[in-house]
């Protein structure tokens, strides 16, 4: 009999729960984030066998370790097969250095990986229990479109996405507003933080309990588990034997992506080092170097806009992985093992001018086409290799993550490289599609009334 993995709250003041509850609740009642109590280990022989499997089969094998005894194998395989119906290219750059392009999903951002699987996992439980859920999400651009696309057409789930009308690009907006069906988009003449505030307030409002609200942002453990998978996939495709260890570089903002990788490592993936590359929002590199954590308020506006995070929510998960306790406000109640963190992780802040320079250099030297987020990751990897000549060898396997398609940032690519990146199939025809969305005043009472009127 398999014992299902339990999830505890990083604040340590809430009861442990099973996966279903962690997924549907999103946040623990004490304000903490759910983390697996034990991290299951995948035997090395099984990891080696992944080399013969399709992406969705690896997704099944990896997530199964967390979901055994909670979701049947047959149904889990059906979920991963339905979620991962697109390519995951590993682009060779030079020597054994690769860029993993996580940009072939429906919204051309890596957030599709997590959102598509999370949506299907939620639907699995709702179907079984014959009940409904209303997903509320605030977006600064990419999360909203990934969530909207991932939940589009799913039964028993309604989805409302709030976005700041003046802060998203036309393309980002159209990726959300051209869907329809169970996806309702709401524009506010406000900032992202205001949208976030309305959503948080709705979650805390007992008058709205009857709507069964749930959240889809990266605090949900259901978004972390799918992000463990592509690290195993890259390693399975590229490793040349049992002794091989990989260096991964992850452009990071809210640290959901990096958490997936760190959990993969703890599950037994052979990793040499994790490079965590941030933009000018350098609270994390600063924390690792000094041991003191100071969030950045307000966050700085950098080119890699999806990484403009001054206080990453998933940091409390990272701290938990190293034996510490950090609450949602960023207070450290128990220090993590800083020595171990420094051994395992290399972290660096990349400026906007470095980001631009690397877009030019990567293209010049290797015909490698990067957008700003991927450029931060690639630059981080280069810095690590330069500072650690012992590992800067032709044999060392390195994988840097590209988290969005360059065509999502046409102005910057045109300005720096004087080329117009071709649209991925998922974005073709978007311009001509008809848009529809509601506009609301930036006041909680209007939003509350809107939800009651449309979803009671
Ligand atoms: C969200 C996002 C990131 C940052 O990922 P985190 O999991 O928040 O660290 C990086 N690049 C792109 C394109 C994104 O959309």
Short mmCIF file of C-alpha atoms and ligand atoms in Angstrom, two decimals:
data_model
loop_
_atom_site.label_atom_id
_atom_site.label_comp_id
_atom_site.label_asym_id
_atom_site.label_seq_id
_atom_site.Cartn_x
_atom_site.Cartn_y
_atom_site.Cartn_z
CA UNK A 1 0.00 0.00 0.00
CA UNK A 2 1.45 3.36 -1.03
CA UNK A 3 1.28 6.14 1.49
CA UNK A 4 0.10 9.31 -0.27
CA UNK A 5 2.40 12.35 0.05
CA UNK A 6 1.10 14.90 2.57
CA UNK A 7 1.47 18.67 2.27
CA UNK A 8 2.39 20.99 5.12
CA UNK A 9 2.17 24.76 5.35
CA UNK A 10 5.45 26.68 5.24
CA UNK A 11 4.18 28.75 8.20
CA UNK A 12 3.83 25.50 10.20
CA UNK A 13 0.59 26.65 11.81
CA UNK A 14 -1.93 24.71 9.73
CA UNK A 15 -2.89 21.04 9.50
CA UNK A 16 -1.28 18.80 6.91
CA UNK A 17 -3.51 18.05 3.96
CA UNK A 18 -3.68 15.71 0.98
CA UNK A 19 -3.06 16.85 -2.57
CA UNK A 20 -6.72 17.48 -3.36
CA UNK A 21 -7.12 20.00 -0.57
CA UNK A 22 -3.80 21.71 -1.25
CA UNK A 23 -4.73 22.06 -4.92
CA UNK A 24 -8.27 23.34 -4.43
CA UNK A 25 -7.41 25.65 -1.52
CA UNK A 26 -4.28 27.15 -3.07
CA UNK A 27 -3.08 28.85 0.10
CA UNK A 28 -2.96 27.29 3.58
CA UNK A 29 -5.30 28.74 6.24
CA UNK A 30 -2.29 30.18 8.13
CA UNK A 31 -1.18 32.13 5.07
CA UNK A 32 1.64 29.71 4.27
CA UNK A 33 2.30 27.75 1.09
CA UNK A 34 1.86 24.01 0.79
CA UNK A 35 5.00 21.91 0.45
CA UNK A 36 5.32 18.13 0.13
CA UNK A 37 6.22 16.69 3.53
CA UNK A 38 8.50 14.08 2.04
CA UNK A 39 10.08 14.51 -1.33
CA UNK A 40 9.86 11.17 -3.13
CA UNK A 41 13.06 9.89 -4.73
CA UNK A 42 13.10 8.44 -8.23
CA UNK A 43 15.60 5.59 -8.57
CA UNK A 44 18.50 6.30 -10.94
CA UNK A 45 17.61 3.37 -13.23
CA UNK A 46 14.13 4.78 -13.75
CA UNK A 47 15.53 8.25 -14.53
CA UNK A 48 17.75 6.66 -17.20
CA UNK A 49 14.75 4.93 -18.76
CA UNK A 50 13.08 8.33 -19.23
CA UNK A 51 15.30 8.78 -22.29
CA UNK A 52 12.98 6.50 -24.24
CA UNK A 53 9.78 8.28 -23.21
CA UNK A 54 7.70 11.09 -24.70
CA UNK A 55 7.36 14.31 -22.70
CA UNK A 56 3.86 13.47 -21.46
CA UNK A 57 5.04 10.06 -20.31
CA UNK A 58 7.86 11.60 -18.31
CA UNK A 59 5.32 14.04 -16.86
CA UNK A 60 3.21 11.07 -15.79
CA UNK A 61 6.17 9.19 -14.29
CA UNK A 62 7.42 12.20 -12.31
CA UNK A 63 4.14 13.63 -10.99
CA UNK A 64 2.89 10.11 -10.19
CA UNK A 65 5.37 10.05 -7.32
CA UNK A 66 3.38 12.85 -5.68
CA UNK A 67 -0.10 11.69 -6.67
CA UNK A 68 -0.04 7.95 -6.10
CA UNK A 69 -2.94 6.83 -3.96
CA UNK A 70 -4.76 10.08 -4.79
CA UNK A 71 -5.34 9.93 -8.56
CA UNK A 72 -5.46 6.68 -10.50
CA UNK A 73 -2.55 6.01 -12.87
CA UNK A 74 -4.86 5.69 -15.87
CA UNK A 75 -6.47 9.04 -15.21
CA UNK A 76 -3.18 10.77 -14.50
CA UNK A 77 -1.72 9.53 -17.78
CA UNK A 78 -4.80 10.83 -19.61
CA UNK A 79 -4.31 14.23 -17.95
CA UNK A 80 -0.63 14.56 -18.91
CA UNK A 81 -1.33 13.36 -22.45
CA UNK A 82 -4.05 15.95 -22.91
CA UNK A 83 -1.97 18.74 -21.32
CA UNK A 84 1.28 18.18 -23.22
CA UNK A 85 0.48 18.03 -26.89
CA UNK A 86 3.27 20.36 -28.04
CA UNK A 87 7.02 20.23 -28.64
CA UNK A 88 9.72 20.92 -26.03
CA UNK A 89 12.81 21.78 -28.12
CA UNK A 90 16.33 21.46 -26.73
CA UNK A 91 18.41 23.76 -28.90
CA UNK A 92 22.08 22.95 -29.15
CA UNK A 93 24.21 26.10 -28.77
CA UNK A 94 27.86 24.98 -28.46
CA UNK A 95 29.81 22.14 -26.80
CA UNK A 96 27.31 20.53 -24.40
CA UNK A 97 25.46 23.79 -23.78
CA UNK A 98 21.73 23.87 -24.57
CA UNK A 99 18.74 26.14 -24.39
CA UNK A 100 15.46 24.45 -23.50
CA UNK A 101 12.63 26.31 -25.21
CA UNK A 102 9.52 26.18 -23.06
CA UNK A 103 7.64 28.41 -25.47
CA UNK A 104 5.65 26.11 -27.74
CA UNK A 105 2.44 25.96 -25.69
CA UNK A 106 -0.75 27.88 -26.53
CA UNK A 107 0.44 31.19 -25.06
CA UNK A 108 4.11 30.76 -25.96
CA UNK A 109 5.31 31.06 -22.35
CA UNK A 110 6.57 28.42 -19.93
CA UNK A 111 3.55 29.13 -17.75
CA UNK A 112 1.52 26.91 -20.09
CA UNK A 113 3.27 23.85 -18.65
CA UNK A 114 1.98 24.46 -15.16
CA UNK A 115 -1.38 26.01 -16.00
CA UNK A 116 -2.50 23.26 -18.36
CA UNK A 117 -1.80 20.49 -15.93
CA UNK A 118 -3.20 22.33 -12.93
CA UNK A 119 -6.45 23.08 -14.75
CA UNK A 120 -6.90 19.43 -15.64
CA UNK A 121 -6.09 18.27 -12.11
CA UNK A 122 -8.70 20.64 -10.72
CA UNK A 123 -11.24 19.45 -13.24
CA UNK A 124 -10.54 15.86 -12.26
CA UNK A 125 -11.65 16.50 -8.68
CA UNK A 126 -14.58 18.72 -9.61
CA UNK A 127 -15.96 16.12 -12.03
CA UNK A 128 -15.75 13.45 -9.40
CA UNK A 129 -17.37 15.59 -6.77
CA UNK A 130 -19.91 17.18 -9.12
CA UNK A 131 -19.12 20.65 -7.99
CA UNK A 132 -17.92 23.89 -9.46
CA UNK A 133 -15.11 26.33 -8.89
CA UNK A 134 -14.61 29.97 -9.77
CA UNK A 135 -10.98 30.78 -10.45
CA UNK A 136 -9.92 34.38 -9.82
CA UNK A 137 -6.57 35.59 -11.12
CA UNK A 138 -4.88 38.94 -11.39
CA UNK A 139 -2.28 39.22 -14.10
CA UNK A 140 0.45 41.55 -15.21
CA UNK A 141 0.31 39.83 -18.60
CA UNK A 142 1.61 36.31 -18.98
CA UNK A 143 -0.02 34.46 -16.10
CA UNK A 144 -3.50 35.59 -17.08
CA UNK A 145 -3.22 34.43 -20.66
CA UNK A 146 -1.69 31.09 -19.68
CA UNK A 147 -4.43 30.51 -17.10
CA UNK A 148 -7.20 31.71 -19.40
CA UNK A 149 -6.01 29.41 -22.19
CA UNK A 150 -5.43 26.46 -19.89
CA UNK A 151 -8.90 26.66 -18.32
CA UNK A 152 -10.72 27.56 -21.52
CA UNK A 153 -13.43 25.01 -22.28
CA UNK A 154 -12.92 22.95 -19.09
CA UNK A 155 -16.18 21.81 -17.48
CA UNK A 156 -17.23 22.88 -13.97
CA UNK A 157 -14.73 25.74 -13.88
CA UNK A 158 -15.39 29.42 -14.48
CA UNK A 159 -12.45 31.73 -14.74
CA UNK A 160 -12.20 35.49 -14.16
CA UNK A 161 -8.97 37.30 -14.99
CA UNK A 162 -8.30 40.88 -13.90
CA UNK A 163 -5.71 42.88 -15.76
CA UNK A 164 -4.37 46.46 -15.71
CA UNK A 165 -5.48 47.85 -19.08
CA UNK A 166 -2.51 50.15 -19.54
CA UNK A 167 0.19 47.71 -18.41
CA UNK A 168 -0.17 44.80 -20.82
CA UNK A 169 0.82 44.64 -24.48
CA UNK A 170 -1.83 44.34 -27.23
CA UNK A 171 -0.71 40.82 -27.87
CA UNK A 172 -0.92 39.83 -24.22
CA UNK A 173 -4.41 41.29 -23.97
CA UNK A 174 -5.62 39.56 -27.13
CA UNK A 175 -4.36 36.22 -25.87
CA UNK A 176 -6.97 36.55 -23.13
CA UNK A 177 -9.81 38.57 -24.62
CA UNK A 178 -10.34 36.51 -27.78
CA UNK A 179 -11.31 33.30 -25.97
CA UNK A 180 -14.84 33.58 -24.51
CA UNK A 181 -16.80 30.59 -23.17
CA UNK A 182 -16.02 30.02 -19.47
CA UNK A 183 -13.26 32.64 -19.45
CA UNK A 184 -14.23 36.19 -18.48
CA UNK A 185 -11.66 38.96 -18.74
CA UNK A 186 -11.97 42.18 -16.76
CA UNK A 187 -9.89 45.28 -17.43
CA UNK A 188 -9.19 47.91 -14.79
CA UNK A 189 -7.77 51.37 -15.23
CA UNK A 190 -5.31 50.59 -12.43
CA UNK A 191 -2.00 48.97 -11.65
CA UNK A 192 -1.30 45.25 -11.37
CA UNK A 193 -1.05 45.59 -7.59
CA UNK A 194 -4.60 47.00 -7.51
CA UNK A 195 -5.90 44.00 -9.45
CA UNK A 196 -4.06 41.70 -7.07
CA UNK A 197 -5.58 43.54 -4.12
CA UNK A 198 -9.16 43.08 -5.37
CA UNK A 199 -8.57 39.37 -5.91
CA UNK A 200 -7.04 38.89 -2.47
CA UNK A 201 -9.88 40.77 -0.85
CA UNK A 202 -12.45 38.63 -2.63
CA UNK A 203 -10.75 35.49 -1.31
CA UNK A 204 -10.94 36.82 2.23
CA UNK A 205 -14.57 37.96 1.94
CA UNK A 206 -16.96 35.53 3.73
CA UNK A 207 -19.89 36.95 1.70
CA UNK A 208 -18.36 35.28 -1.33
CA UNK A 209 -17.74 31.85 0.20
CA UNK A 210 -20.73 30.46 -1.65
CA UNK A 211 -18.97 31.10 -4.98
CA UNK A 212 -16.21 28.54 -4.20
CA UNK A 213 -13.36 30.81 -5.20
CA UNK A 214 -9.93 29.43 -5.88
CA UNK A 215 -6.64 30.83 -7.02
CA UNK A 216 -4.45 29.79 -9.91
CA UNK A 217 -1.30 31.75 -9.24
CA UNK A 218 2.06 30.24 -8.48
CA UNK A 219 1.40 29.91 -4.77
CA UNK A 220 -0.62 26.82 -5.73
CA UNK A 221 1.33 23.56 -5.35
CA UNK A 222 -0.58 22.37 -8.42
CA UNK A 223 1.54 24.76 -10.45
CA UNK A 224 4.84 23.68 -8.95
CA UNK A 225 4.58 19.92 -9.56
CA UNK A 226 4.32 20.19 -13.37
CA UNK A 227 7.42 22.40 -13.36
CA UNK A 228 9.53 19.59 -11.94
CA UNK A 229 9.06 17.60 -15.12
CA UNK A 230 11.04 19.46 -17.78
CA UNK A 231 14.26 19.26 -15.76
CA UNK A 232 14.00 15.46 -15.86
CA UNK A 233 13.08 15.60 -19.53
CA UNK A 234 16.13 17.73 -20.45
CA UNK A 235 18.46 15.50 -18.48
CA UNK A 236 16.97 12.31 -19.94
CA UNK A 237 17.42 13.61 -23.48
CA UNK A 238 20.93 15.03 -23.04
CA UNK A 239 22.80 13.01 -20.44
CA UNK A 240 25.54 10.67 -21.61
CA UNK A 241 25.72 8.27 -18.66
CA UNK A 242 25.20 7.69 -15.00
CA UNK A 243 28.06 10.00 -13.92
CA UNK A 244 26.79 13.01 -15.85
CA UNK A 245 25.56 15.96 -13.81
CA UNK A 246 23.85 18.99 -15.30
CA UNK A 247 24.03 22.69 -14.55
CA UNK A 248 20.63 24.38 -14.99
CA UNK A 249 20.12 28.10 -15.33
CA UNK A 250 16.67 29.54 -14.59
CA UNK A 251 15.55 33.12 -15.23
CA UNK A 252 13.52 33.80 -12.10
CA UNK A 253 10.90 36.19 -10.74
CA UNK A 254 8.39 34.61 -8.39
CA UNK A 255 10.57 31.46 -8.14
CA UNK A 256 7.96 28.89 -9.13
CA UNK A 257 10.08 27.67 -12.03
CA UNK A 258 13.23 27.42 -9.93
CA UNK A 259 11.31 25.57 -7.17
CA UNK A 260 10.33 22.92 -9.71
CA UNK A 261 14.01 22.45 -10.51
CA UNK A 262 15.12 22.37 -6.88
CA UNK A 263 12.51 19.72 -6.08
CA UNK A 264 13.66 17.70 -9.13
CA UNK A 265 17.18 17.80 -7.68
CA UNK A 266 15.95 16.58 -4.28
CA UNK A 267 14.08 13.79 -6.10
CA UNK A 268 17.38 12.44 -7.35
CA UNK A 269 18.02 14.31 -10.61
CA UNK A 270 21.82 14.47 -11.10
CA UNK A 271 22.54 18.20 -10.81
CA UNK A 272 25.89 19.93 -10.43
CA UNK A 273 24.59 23.42 -9.72
CA UNK A 274 21.53 25.60 -10.02
CA UNK A 275 22.02 29.06 -11.47
CA UNK A 276 19.22 31.38 -10.39
CA UNK A 277 19.33 34.48 -12.56
CA UNK A 278 17.29 37.53 -11.60
CA UNK A 279 16.91 40.93 -13.24
CA UNK A 280 17.59 44.16 -11.34
CA UNK A 281 15.15 43.03 -8.68
CA UNK A 282 18.05 41.54 -6.76
CA UNK A 283 16.52 40.78 -3.36
CA UNK A 284 17.34 37.09 -3.72
CA UNK A 285 21.00 37.33 -4.82
CA UNK A 286 21.42 39.88 -2.06
CA UNK A 287 19.85 37.51 0.47
CA UNK A 288 22.09 34.61 -0.53
CA UNK A 289 25.21 36.75 -0.41
CA UNK A 290 24.50 38.60 2.85
CA UNK A 291 22.06 36.34 4.73
CA UNK A 292 19.72 39.31 5.16
CA UNK A 293 16.46 39.52 3.30
CA UNK A 294 15.11 42.88 2.15
CA UNK A 295 12.24 42.92 -0.28
CA UNK A 296 12.20 45.55 -3.00
CA UNK A 297 9.19 47.87 -2.83
CA UNK A 298 7.97 48.83 -5.32
CA UNK A 299 9.58 46.33 -7.66
CA UNK A 300 11.76 47.73 -10.45
CA UNK A 301 10.50 47.81 -14.01
CA UNK A 302 12.94 45.80 -16.12
CA UNK A 303 12.87 44.49 -19.69
CA UNK A 304 12.19 40.96 -18.47
CA UNK A 305 8.83 42.20 -17.22
CA UNK A 306 7.48 38.85 -15.99
CA UNK A 307 10.37 38.78 -13.51
CA UNK A 308 9.69 42.18 -11.95
CA UNK A 309 9.07 40.77 -8.52
CA UNK A 310 10.39 42.48 -5.40
CA UNK A 311 9.25 39.78 -2.98
CA UNK A 312 8.93 36.32 -4.57
CA UNK A 313 6.07 34.32 -3.04
CA UNK A 314 7.83 31.02 -3.56
CA UNK A 315 10.84 32.12 -1.54
CA UNK A 316 9.21 30.66 1.57
CA UNK A 317 9.21 27.28 -0.21
CA UNK A 318 12.88 27.64 -1.05
CA UNK A 319 13.71 28.58 2.55
CA UNK A 320 11.69 25.55 3.74
CA UNK A 321 13.73 23.27 1.50
CA UNK A 322 16.82 24.35 3.46
CA UNK A 323 15.25 23.93 6.87
CA UNK A 324 14.18 27.53 7.48
CA UNK A 325 10.85 29.27 8.00
CA UNK A 326 9.92 32.48 6.18
CA UNK A 327 6.40 33.89 6.43
CA UNK A 328 4.44 35.51 3.62
CA UNK A 329 5.67 38.97 4.57
CA UNK A 330 9.29 37.91 4.26
CA UNK A 331 10.13 37.63 7.96
CA UNK A 332 12.56 34.84 8.64
CA UNK A 333 11.40 32.98 11.75
CA UNK A 334 14.05 30.31 11.44
CA UNK A 335 17.18 30.73 9.37
CA UNK A 336 17.78 28.25 6.56
CA UNK A 337 21.14 26.54 6.08
CA UNK A 338 22.87 29.40 4.25
CA UNK A 339 26.10 27.46 3.76
CA UNK A 340 24.30 24.69 1.96
CA UNK A 341 22.37 27.20 -0.15
CA UNK A 342 25.65 28.82 -1.23
CA UNK A 343 27.11 25.43 -2.11
CA UNK A 344 24.18 24.34 -4.23
CA UNK A 345 23.02 27.56 -5.80
CA UNK A 346 24.73 30.31 -7.75
CA UNK A 347 22.61 33.43 -8.01
CA UNK A 348 23.20 36.65 -9.86
CA UNK A 349 21.38 39.85 -10.82
CA UNK A 350 21.56 40.85 -14.50
CA UNK A 351 20.99 44.49 -15.44
CA UNK A 352 18.85 45.64 -18.35
CA UNK A 353 21.89 46.75 -20.30
CA UNK A 354 23.50 43.32 -19.80
CA UNK A 355 20.23 41.70 -20.88
CA UNK A 356 20.26 43.67 -24.14
CA UNK A 357 23.94 43.03 -24.75
CA UNK A 358 23.45 39.30 -24.34
CA UNK A 359 20.54 39.23 -26.81
CA UNK A 360 22.97 40.71 -29.36
CA UNK A 361 25.96 38.57 -28.38
CA UNK A 362 24.12 35.24 -28.33
CA UNK A 363 22.77 35.91 -31.78
CA UNK A 364 26.10 37.06 -33.15
CA UNK A 365 28.12 34.19 -31.69
CA UNK A 366 25.71 31.28 -31.97
CA UNK A 367 22.65 32.43 -33.97
CA UNK A 368 20.86 31.88 -30.66
CA UNK A 369 17.66 33.92 -30.57
CA UNK A 370 16.75 34.96 -27.02
CA UNK A 371 14.09 37.29 -25.60
CA UNK A 372 14.79 39.29 -22.42
CA UNK A 373 13.90 36.56 -19.89
CA UNK A 374 15.94 33.89 -21.64
CA UNK A 375 18.78 36.35 -22.02
CA UNK A 376 18.93 36.84 -18.24
CA UNK A 377 19.14 33.05 -17.81
CA UNK A 378 21.83 32.62 -20.45
CA UNK A 379 23.85 35.51 -19.05
CA UNK A 380 23.62 33.96 -15.58
CA UNK A 381 25.00 30.69 -16.93
CA UNK A 382 27.87 32.46 -18.72
CA UNK A 383 28.77 34.33 -15.55
CA UNK A 384 28.81 31.12 -13.56
CA UNK A 385 31.07 29.40 -16.08
CA UNK A 386 33.44 32.36 -16.22
CA UNK A 387 33.72 32.52 -12.44
CA UNK A 388 34.15 28.74 -12.13
CA UNK A 389 36.73 27.73 -14.72
CA UNK A 390 36.87 24.19 -13.29
CA UNK A 391 33.38 23.62 -14.64
CA UNK A 392 33.84 25.64 -17.80
CA UNK A 393 34.78 22.57 -19.83
CA UNK A 394 33.46 21.24 -23.15
CA UNK A 395 32.18 18.12 -21.35
CA UNK A 396 30.06 19.96 -18.78
CA UNK A 397 26.36 19.64 -19.62
CA UNK A 398 24.49 22.95 -19.19
CA UNK A 399 20.84 23.75 -19.85
CA UNK A 400 19.52 27.31 -19.77
CA UNK A 401 15.76 27.84 -19.83
CA UNK A 402 14.05 30.10 -22.38
CA UNK A 403 10.71 30.93 -20.80
CA UNK A 404 8.93 32.85 -23.57
CA UNK A 405 8.92 32.99 -27.35
CA UNK A 406 10.98 35.86 -28.82
CA UNK A 407 7.98 36.86 -30.95
CA UNK A 408 6.24 37.96 -27.76
CA UNK A 409 8.77 40.79 -27.53
CA UNK A 410 8.94 42.04 -31.11
CA UNK A 411 9.94 45.66 -30.37
CA UNK A 412 13.00 44.69 -28.32
CA UNK A 413 14.17 42.04 -30.77
CA UNK A 414 13.76 44.44 -33.71
CA UNK A 415 15.59 47.20 -31.91
CA UNK A 416 18.56 45.03 -30.90
CA UNK A 417 18.85 42.51 -33.75
CA UNK A 418 17.02 44.29 -36.59
CA UNK A 419 15.05 41.15 -37.31
CA UNK A 420 11.41 40.30 -36.91
CA UNK A 421 11.02 36.95 -35.10
CA UNK A 422 8.53 34.66 -36.81
CA UNK A 423 5.34 34.05 -34.86
CA UNK A 424 4.86 30.60 -33.34
CA UNK A 425 1.74 28.84 -34.72
CA UNK A 426 -0.15 29.53 -31.49
CA UNK A 427 0.05 33.31 -32.04
CA UNK A 428 -0.74 33.35 -35.76
CA UNK A 429 -4.07 34.97 -36.58
CA UNK A 430 -4.45 36.55 -33.14
CA UNK A 431 -4.55 40.09 -34.53
CA UNK A 432 -7.73 39.41 -36.52
CA UNK A 433 -9.69 37.70 -33.77
CA UNK A 434 -12.52 39.56 -32.10
CA UNK A 435 -11.97 40.77 -28.55
CA UNK A 436 -14.45 40.95 -25.74
CA UNK A 437 -13.91 41.99 -22.14
CA UNK A 438 -15.59 43.92 -19.37
CA UNK A 439 -14.32 47.10 -17.84
CA UNK A 440 -14.70 47.76 -14.14
CA UNK A 441 -14.02 50.64 -11.84
CA UNK A 442 -11.11 50.00 -9.49
CA UNK A 443 -13.22 49.62 -6.36
CA UNK A 444 -13.84 46.48 -4.37
CA UNK A 445 -17.61 46.95 -4.06
CA UNK A 446 -17.99 47.08 -7.83
CA UNK A 447 -15.92 43.93 -8.22
CA UNK A 448 -17.84 42.09 -5.51
CA UNK A 449 -21.14 43.07 -7.04
CA UNK A 450 -19.88 41.96 -10.46
CA UNK A 451 -19.01 38.51 -9.14
CA UNK A 452 -22.34 38.08 -7.34
CA UNK A 453 -24.32 39.27 -10.36
CA UNK A 454 -22.57 37.00 -12.84
CA UNK A 455 -21.77 33.87 -10.87
CA UNK A 456 -24.53 33.30 -8.30
C1 LIG B 1 6.59 34.12 -15.10
C2 LIG B 1 7.76 34.20 -15.99
C3 LIG B 1 9.08 34.07 -15.50
C4 LIG B 1 9.39 33.92 -14.04
O1 LIG B 1 9.02 32.67 -13.56
P1 LIG B 1 8.90 32.45 -11.98
O2 LIG B 1 8.38 31.07 -11.83
O3 LIG B 1 7.92 33.48 -11.50
O4 LIG B 1 10.24 32.66 -11.41
C5 LIG B 1 10.11 34.11 -16.41
N1 LIG B 1 9.90 34.29 -17.71
C6 LIG B 1 8.65 34.42 -18.22
C7 LIG B 1 8.49 34.64 -19.67
C8 LIG B 1 7.54 34.37 -17.39
O5 LIG B 1 6.32 34.52 -17.90
#
